XYZ file of C-alpha atoms in Angstrom:
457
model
C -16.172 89.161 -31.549
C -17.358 85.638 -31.326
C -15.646 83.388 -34.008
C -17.242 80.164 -33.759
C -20.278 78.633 -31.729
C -20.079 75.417 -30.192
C -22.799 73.542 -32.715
C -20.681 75.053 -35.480
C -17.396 73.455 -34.450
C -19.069 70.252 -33.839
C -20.625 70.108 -37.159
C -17.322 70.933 -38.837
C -15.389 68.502 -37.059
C -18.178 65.729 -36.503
C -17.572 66.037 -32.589
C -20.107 66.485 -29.795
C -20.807 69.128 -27.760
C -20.597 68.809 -23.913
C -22.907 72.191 -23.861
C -23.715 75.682 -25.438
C -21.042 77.885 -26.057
C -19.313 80.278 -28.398
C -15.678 81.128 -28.602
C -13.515 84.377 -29.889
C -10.354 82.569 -30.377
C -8.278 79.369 -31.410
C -4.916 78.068 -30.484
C -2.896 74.974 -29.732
C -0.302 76.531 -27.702
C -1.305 76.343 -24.201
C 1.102 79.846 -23.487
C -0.917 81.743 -25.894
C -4.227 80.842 -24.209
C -6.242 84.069 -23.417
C -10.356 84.958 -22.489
C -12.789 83.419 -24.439
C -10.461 80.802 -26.659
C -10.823 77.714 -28.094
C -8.134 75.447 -26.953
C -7.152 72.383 -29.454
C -5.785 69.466 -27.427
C -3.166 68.243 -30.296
C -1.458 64.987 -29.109
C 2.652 65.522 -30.660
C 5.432 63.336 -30.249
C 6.706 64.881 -27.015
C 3.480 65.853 -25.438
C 0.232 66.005 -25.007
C -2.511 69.035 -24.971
C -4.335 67.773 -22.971
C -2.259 67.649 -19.736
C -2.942 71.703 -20.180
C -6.753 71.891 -19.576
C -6.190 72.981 -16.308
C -3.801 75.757 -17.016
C -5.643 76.884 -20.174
C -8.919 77.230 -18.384
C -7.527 79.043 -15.670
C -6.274 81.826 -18.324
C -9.398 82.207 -19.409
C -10.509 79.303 -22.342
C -14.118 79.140 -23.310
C -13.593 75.400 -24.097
C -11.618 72.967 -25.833
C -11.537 70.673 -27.812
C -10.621 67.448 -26.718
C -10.072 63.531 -27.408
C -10.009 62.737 -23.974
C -13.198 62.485 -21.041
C -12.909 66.326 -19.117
C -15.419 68.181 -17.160
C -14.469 71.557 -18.732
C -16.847 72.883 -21.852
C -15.607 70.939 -24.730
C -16.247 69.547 -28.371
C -15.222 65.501 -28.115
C -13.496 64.200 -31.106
C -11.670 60.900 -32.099
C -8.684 63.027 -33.689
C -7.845 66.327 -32.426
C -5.342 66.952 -35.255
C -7.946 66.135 -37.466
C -10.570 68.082 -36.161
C -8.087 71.231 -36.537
C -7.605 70.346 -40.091
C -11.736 70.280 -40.779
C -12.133 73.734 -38.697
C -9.628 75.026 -41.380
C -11.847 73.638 -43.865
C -14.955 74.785 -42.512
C -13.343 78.697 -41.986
C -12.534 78.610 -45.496
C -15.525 77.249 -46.951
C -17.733 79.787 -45.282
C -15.212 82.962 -46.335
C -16.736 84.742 -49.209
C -13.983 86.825 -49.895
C -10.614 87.030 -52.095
C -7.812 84.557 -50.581
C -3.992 84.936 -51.561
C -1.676 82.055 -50.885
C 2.289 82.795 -50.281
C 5.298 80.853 -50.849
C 8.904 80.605 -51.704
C 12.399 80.028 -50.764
C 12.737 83.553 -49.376
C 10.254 86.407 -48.664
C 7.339 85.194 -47.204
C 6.971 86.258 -44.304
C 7.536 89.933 -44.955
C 5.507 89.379 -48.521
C 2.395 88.170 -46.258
C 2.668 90.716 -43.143
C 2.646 93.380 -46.215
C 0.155 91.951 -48.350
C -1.732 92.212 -45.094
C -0.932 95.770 -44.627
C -2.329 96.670 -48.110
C -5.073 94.536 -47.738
C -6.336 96.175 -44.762
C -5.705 99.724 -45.707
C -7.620 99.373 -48.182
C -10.676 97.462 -46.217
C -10.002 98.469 -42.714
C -10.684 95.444 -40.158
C -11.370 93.023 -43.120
C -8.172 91.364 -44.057
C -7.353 88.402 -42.106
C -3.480 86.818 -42.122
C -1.937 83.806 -40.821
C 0.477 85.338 -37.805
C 3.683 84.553 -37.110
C 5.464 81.985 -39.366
C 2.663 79.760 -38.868
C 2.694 78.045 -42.784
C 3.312 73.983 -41.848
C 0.716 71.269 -41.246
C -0.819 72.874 -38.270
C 0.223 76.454 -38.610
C -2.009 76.766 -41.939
C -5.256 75.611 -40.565
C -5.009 77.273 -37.691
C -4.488 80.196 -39.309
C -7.973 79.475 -41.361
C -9.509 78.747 -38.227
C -8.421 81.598 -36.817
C -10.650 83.814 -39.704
C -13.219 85.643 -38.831
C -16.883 84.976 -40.650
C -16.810 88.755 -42.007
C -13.034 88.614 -43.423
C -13.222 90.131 -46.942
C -9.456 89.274 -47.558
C -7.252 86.052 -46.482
C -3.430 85.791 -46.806
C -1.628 82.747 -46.052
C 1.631 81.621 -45.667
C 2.675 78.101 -46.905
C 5.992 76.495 -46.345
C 7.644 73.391 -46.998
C 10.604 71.571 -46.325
C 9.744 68.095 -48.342
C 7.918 67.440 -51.702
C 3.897 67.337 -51.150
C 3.889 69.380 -48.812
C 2.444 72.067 -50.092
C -0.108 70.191 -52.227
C -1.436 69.167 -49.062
C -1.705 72.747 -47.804
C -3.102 74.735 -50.645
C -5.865 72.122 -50.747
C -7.074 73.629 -47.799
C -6.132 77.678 -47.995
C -7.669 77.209 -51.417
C -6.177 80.437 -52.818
C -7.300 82.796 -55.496
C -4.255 84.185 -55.978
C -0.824 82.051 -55.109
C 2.266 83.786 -55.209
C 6.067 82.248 -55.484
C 8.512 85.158 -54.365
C 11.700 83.601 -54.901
C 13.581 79.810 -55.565
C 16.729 79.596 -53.676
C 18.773 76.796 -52.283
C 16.707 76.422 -48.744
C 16.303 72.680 -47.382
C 18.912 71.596 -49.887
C 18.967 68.775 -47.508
C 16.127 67.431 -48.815
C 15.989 67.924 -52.130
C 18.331 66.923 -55.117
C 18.618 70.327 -57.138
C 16.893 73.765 -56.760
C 14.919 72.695 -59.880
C 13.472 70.050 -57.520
C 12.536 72.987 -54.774
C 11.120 75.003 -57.694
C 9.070 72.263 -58.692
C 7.755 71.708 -55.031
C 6.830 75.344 -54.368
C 5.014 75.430 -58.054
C 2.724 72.762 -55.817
C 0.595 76.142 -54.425
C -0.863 76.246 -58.094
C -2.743 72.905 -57.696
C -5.123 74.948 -55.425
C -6.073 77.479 -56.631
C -9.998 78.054 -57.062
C -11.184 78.140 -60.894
C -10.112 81.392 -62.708
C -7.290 81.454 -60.377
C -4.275 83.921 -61.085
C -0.746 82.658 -60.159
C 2.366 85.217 -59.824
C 5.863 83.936 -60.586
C 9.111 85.818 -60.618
C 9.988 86.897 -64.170
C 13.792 86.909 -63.221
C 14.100 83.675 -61.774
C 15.869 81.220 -63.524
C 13.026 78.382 -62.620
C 10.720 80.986 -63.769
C 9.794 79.386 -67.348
C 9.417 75.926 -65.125
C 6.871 77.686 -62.238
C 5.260 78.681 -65.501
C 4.663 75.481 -66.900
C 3.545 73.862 -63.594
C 1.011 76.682 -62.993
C -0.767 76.528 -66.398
C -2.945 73.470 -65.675
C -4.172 75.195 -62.697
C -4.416 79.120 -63.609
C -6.624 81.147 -65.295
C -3.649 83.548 -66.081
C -0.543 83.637 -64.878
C 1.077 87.269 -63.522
C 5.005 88.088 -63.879
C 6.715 90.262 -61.529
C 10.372 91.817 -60.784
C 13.133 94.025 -62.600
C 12.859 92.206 -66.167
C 11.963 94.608 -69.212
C 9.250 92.421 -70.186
C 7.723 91.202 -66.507
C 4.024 92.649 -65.891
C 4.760 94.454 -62.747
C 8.384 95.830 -63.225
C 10.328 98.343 -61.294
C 11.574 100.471 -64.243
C 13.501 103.012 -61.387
C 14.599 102.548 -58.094
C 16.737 105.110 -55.645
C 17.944 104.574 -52.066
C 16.208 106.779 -49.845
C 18.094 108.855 -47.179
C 16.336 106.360 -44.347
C 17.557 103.537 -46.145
C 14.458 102.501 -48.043
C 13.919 102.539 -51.505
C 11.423 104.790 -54.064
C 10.416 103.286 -56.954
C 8.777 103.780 -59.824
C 6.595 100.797 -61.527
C 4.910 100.124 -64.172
C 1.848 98.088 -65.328
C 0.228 97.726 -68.359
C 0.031 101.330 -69.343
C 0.177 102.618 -65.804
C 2.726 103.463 -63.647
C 2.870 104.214 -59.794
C 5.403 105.488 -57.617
C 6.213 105.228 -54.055
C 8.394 104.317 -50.981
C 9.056 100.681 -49.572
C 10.600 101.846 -45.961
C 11.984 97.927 -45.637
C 15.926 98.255 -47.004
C 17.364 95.914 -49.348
C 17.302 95.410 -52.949
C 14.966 92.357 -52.081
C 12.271 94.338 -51.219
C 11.895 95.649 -54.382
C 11.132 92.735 -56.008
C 8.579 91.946 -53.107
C 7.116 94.832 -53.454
C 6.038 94.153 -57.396
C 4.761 90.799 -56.455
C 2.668 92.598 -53.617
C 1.212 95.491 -55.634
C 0.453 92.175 -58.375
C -1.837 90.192 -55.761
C -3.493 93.890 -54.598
C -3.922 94.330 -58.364
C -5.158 90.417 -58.851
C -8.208 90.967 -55.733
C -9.206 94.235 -57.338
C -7.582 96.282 -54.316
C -6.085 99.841 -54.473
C -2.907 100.290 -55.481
C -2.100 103.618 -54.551
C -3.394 102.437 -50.978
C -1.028 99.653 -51.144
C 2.025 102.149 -51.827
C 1.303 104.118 -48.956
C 1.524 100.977 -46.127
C 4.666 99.628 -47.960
C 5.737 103.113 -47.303
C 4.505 102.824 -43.684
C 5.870 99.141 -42.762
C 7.662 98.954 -40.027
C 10.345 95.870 -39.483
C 9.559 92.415 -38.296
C 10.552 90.660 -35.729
C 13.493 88.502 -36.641
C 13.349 89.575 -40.126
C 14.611 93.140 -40.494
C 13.678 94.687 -36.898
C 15.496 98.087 -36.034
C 16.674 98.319 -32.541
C 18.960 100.899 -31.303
C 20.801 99.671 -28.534
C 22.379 101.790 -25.668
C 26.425 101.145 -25.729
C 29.211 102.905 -24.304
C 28.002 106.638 -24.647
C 26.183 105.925 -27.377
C 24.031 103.864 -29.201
C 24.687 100.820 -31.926
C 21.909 99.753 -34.293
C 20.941 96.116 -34.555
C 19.878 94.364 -37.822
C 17.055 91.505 -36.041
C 17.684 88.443 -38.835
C 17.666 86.265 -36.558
C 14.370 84.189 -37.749
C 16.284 81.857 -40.391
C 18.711 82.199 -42.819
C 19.429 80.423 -46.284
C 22.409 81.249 -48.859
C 19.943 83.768 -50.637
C 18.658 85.369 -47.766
C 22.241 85.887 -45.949
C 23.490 87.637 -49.038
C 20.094 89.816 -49.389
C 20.599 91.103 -45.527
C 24.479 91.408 -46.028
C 23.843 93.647 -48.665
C 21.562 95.769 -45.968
C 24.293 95.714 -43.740
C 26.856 97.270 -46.713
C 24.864 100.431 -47.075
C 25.115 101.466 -43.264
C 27.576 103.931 -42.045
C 29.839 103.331 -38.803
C 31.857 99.787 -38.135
C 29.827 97.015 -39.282
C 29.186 94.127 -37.392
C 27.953 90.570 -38.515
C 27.112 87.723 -36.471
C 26.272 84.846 -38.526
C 24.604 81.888 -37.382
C 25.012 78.679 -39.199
C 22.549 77.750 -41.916
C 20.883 74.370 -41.574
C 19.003 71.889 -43.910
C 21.445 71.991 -46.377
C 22.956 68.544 -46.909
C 26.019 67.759 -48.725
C 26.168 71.194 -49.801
C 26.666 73.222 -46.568
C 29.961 73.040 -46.731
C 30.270 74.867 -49.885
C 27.250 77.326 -49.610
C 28.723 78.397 -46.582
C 32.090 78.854 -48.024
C 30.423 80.994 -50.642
C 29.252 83.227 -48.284
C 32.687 85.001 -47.928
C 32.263 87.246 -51.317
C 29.198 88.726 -50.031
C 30.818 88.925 -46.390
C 34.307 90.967 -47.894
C 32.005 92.920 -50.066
C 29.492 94.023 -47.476
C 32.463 95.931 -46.110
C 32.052 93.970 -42.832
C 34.616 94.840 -40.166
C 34.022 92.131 -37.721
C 32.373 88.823 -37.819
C 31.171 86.476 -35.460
C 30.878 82.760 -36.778
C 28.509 80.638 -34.853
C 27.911 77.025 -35.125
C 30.392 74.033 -36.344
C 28.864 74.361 -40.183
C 30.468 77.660 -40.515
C 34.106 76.065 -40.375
C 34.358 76.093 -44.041
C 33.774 80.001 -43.925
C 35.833 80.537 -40.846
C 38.345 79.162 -43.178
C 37.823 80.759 -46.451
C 37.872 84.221 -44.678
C 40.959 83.178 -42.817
C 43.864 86.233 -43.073
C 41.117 88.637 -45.144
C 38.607 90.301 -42.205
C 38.795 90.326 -38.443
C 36.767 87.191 -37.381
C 36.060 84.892 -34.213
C 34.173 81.328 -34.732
C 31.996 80.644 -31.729
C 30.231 77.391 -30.650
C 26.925 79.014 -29.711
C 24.493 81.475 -29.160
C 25.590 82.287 -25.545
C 29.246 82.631 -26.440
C 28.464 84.928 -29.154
C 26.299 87.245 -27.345
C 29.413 87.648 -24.722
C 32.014 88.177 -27.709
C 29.602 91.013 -29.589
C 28.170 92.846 -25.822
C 32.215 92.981 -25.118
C 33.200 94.297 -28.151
C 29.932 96.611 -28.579
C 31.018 100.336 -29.479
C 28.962 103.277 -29.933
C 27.767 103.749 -34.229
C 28.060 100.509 -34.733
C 26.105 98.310 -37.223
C 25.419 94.640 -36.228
C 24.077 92.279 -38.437
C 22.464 89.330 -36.246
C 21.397 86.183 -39.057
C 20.925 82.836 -38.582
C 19.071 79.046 -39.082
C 16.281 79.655 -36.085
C 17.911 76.205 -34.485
C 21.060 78.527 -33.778
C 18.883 80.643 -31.528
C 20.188 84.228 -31.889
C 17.176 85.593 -31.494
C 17.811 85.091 -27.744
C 21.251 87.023 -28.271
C 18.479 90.272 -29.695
C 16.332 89.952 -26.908
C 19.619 90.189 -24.652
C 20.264 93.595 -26.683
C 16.484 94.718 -26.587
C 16.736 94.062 -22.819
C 18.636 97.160 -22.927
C 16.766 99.501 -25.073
C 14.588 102.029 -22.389
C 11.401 101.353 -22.066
């Protein structure tokens, strides 16, 4: 399907065209270059786009475009980070749909892909998403650029790790509907209080279109402050989570026998019931956001029930693998994405409802400042109570809970990500359940792909 013609991305970026052309793609990574994309030529710190042209053309790339002279089909432009940033703008102001915005401490990821899910269940081939994690300064308009002409739905991802960074961001997704799923301590680093990240994510409000909605989380403890910094910016403002007096509540929730949850909830003076296959007590609360911003865009909520009931796991957040061991199998919890103090006790708390010997490999959480010492002492309640049998601690920051967990579980502290996948593959038995959680930086996920390596094809 073609996505953009070459006169339209040189009138959105004020470029000019070397010749006529149309594209059905856009990326900046040269790796994920395939037939008939657009290839942005970003200049970064550590390297430069355009020493790719020849590799991206030979994969298949329509044209690029470029700040540099080339003989490949191209648009020319002074800035090519800039000229990303206006092809976002220009994707977005020619979408005539509904756009939802997502962001928080924890959540958004799996709140988007399912948002998604709904969306397009409900309008098959019409809802558009941002893929991956890609919510930062290029990841966002990329992800607008990336939307086709005919989307009917948008849902985008913002994150942030400093103040104004999302201001920036939701000036260009321009959302409808912006959701905060959670405020925990993530990026303490960088901020002085989780007030402070509160009042950074409530920064998604400041773009939303007129007679925007914003959806906050009725049990947070920032949730009266998210309140007050949406106001100036929404048209109404939309609670959600387990609170008697939220607007989308789960009033009942039971464990299902695959680990998932049903629940009952209720809005207004209607109630709906269904299955969220995604374990975890966290979900739930997702879930009531999710069925909020369905509700918000005037999409189907029973429709919306039936894909959270369908959702499979994510990649590095919540995955499934069963892994051949011994003569057996173990199953493997894929965390490895990132991990905060919220988020580790969230997936712990997964872990603590599976039979067999349970198995956690923590990674290190990062960006926390002069609190990681303590947040990662913390985490030895929700490690004891989880029930876990064995641990493996990897990274130097998880001293402090190497220590507090010292005499009270079986436990090894590991430098890395290589050393821990030899400690777990040698100590691997048959019913096991293995947590694998940590900061991306730690790299487990390399540790998972080691254990998918093993799963038949």
């Amino acid at each position: 399907m073609m996505l953009w013609t070459s006169d339209e991305i040189a009138l959105a970026t004020g470029g000019t065209a070397s010749e006529p052309f149309e594209v059905s793609g856009v990326t900046f990574d040269s790796r994920e270059v395939g037939p008939g994309d657009l290839f942005l030529a970003l200049k970064g710190e550590s390297t430069d786009g355009h020493r790719f042209l020849d590799q991206t053309f030979a994969q298949g790339a329509a044209a690029a475009i470029v700040s540099q002279t080339t003989t490949y089909p191209h648009i020319f432009v002074e800035d090519t980070t800039a000229a990303l940033d206006a092809l976002g703008v220009a994707a977005r102001g020619r979408m005539g749909g509904k756009v939802i915005g997502v962001t928080g401490s924890v959540g958004k990821t799996g709140t988007k892909e399912a948002l998604f899910a709904a969306l397009d269940r409900n309008d098959p081939g019409c809802a558009h998403r941002s893929v991956k994690s890609y919510n930062n300064h290029t990841g966002v308009p990329l992800s607008l650029a990336r939307m086709p002409r005919t989307a009917r739905f948008g849902v985008f991802e913002m994150g942030m790790n400093h103040a104004g960074e999302l201001a920036q961001l939701t000036r260009l997704v321009r959302p409808h509907v912006a959701i905060v799923t959670t405020i925990a301590p993530a990026h303490m680093g960088f901020f002085a209080s989780e007030a402070a990240i509160a009042d950074a994510k409530s920064e998604i409000f400041q773009g939303l279109e007129p007679g925007g909605i914003a959806i906050v989380p009725f049990d947070s403890p920032h949730r009266d402050r998210l309140i007050a910094a949406a106001k100036p910016h929404a048209d109404r403002i939309v609670t959600f989570g387990m609170g008697e007096d939220a607007d989308f509540r789960a009033v009942e929730t039971m464990r299902t026998r695959t680990g998932g949850t049903f629940v009952t909830a209720r809005f207004g003076d209607r109630e709906l019931s269904f299955t969220i296959s995604q374990p975890g007590a966290h979900w739930v609360s997702n879930a009531m956001a999710i069925l909020a911003a369905v509700d918000a865009v005037g999409g189907d909520l029973e429709l919306a029930g039936l894909a959270l009931a369908e959702m499979g796991g994510l990649a590095g957040r919540g995955a499934r693998l069963l892994v051949p061991t011994g003569d057996g199998e173990a199953l493997v919890i894929d965390e490895s994405y990132n991990a905060n103090p919220a988020s580790m006790r969230a997936t712990l708390e997964v872990l603590a409802h599976e039979p067999g010997r349970k198995v956690a490999v923590l990674g290190e959480m990062r960006e926390l400042g002069e609190h990681s010492d303590a947040f990662h002492a913390e985490l030895s309640g929700p490690v004891e109570a989880a029930g876990v049998d064995y641990a493996i601690l990897v990274g130097d920051a998880m001293a402090p809970l190497a220590q507090a967990l010292e005499g009270r579980i079986d436990f090894v502290h590991v430098p890395d990500a290589a050393t821990a996948r030899a400690r777990l593959e040698s100590v691997l038995a048959p019913g096991d359940a293995v947590l694998i959680k940590g900061s991306n930086g730690v790299r487990l996920s390399t540790l998972v792909a080691a254990l998918a390596e093993r799963v038949p094809a």
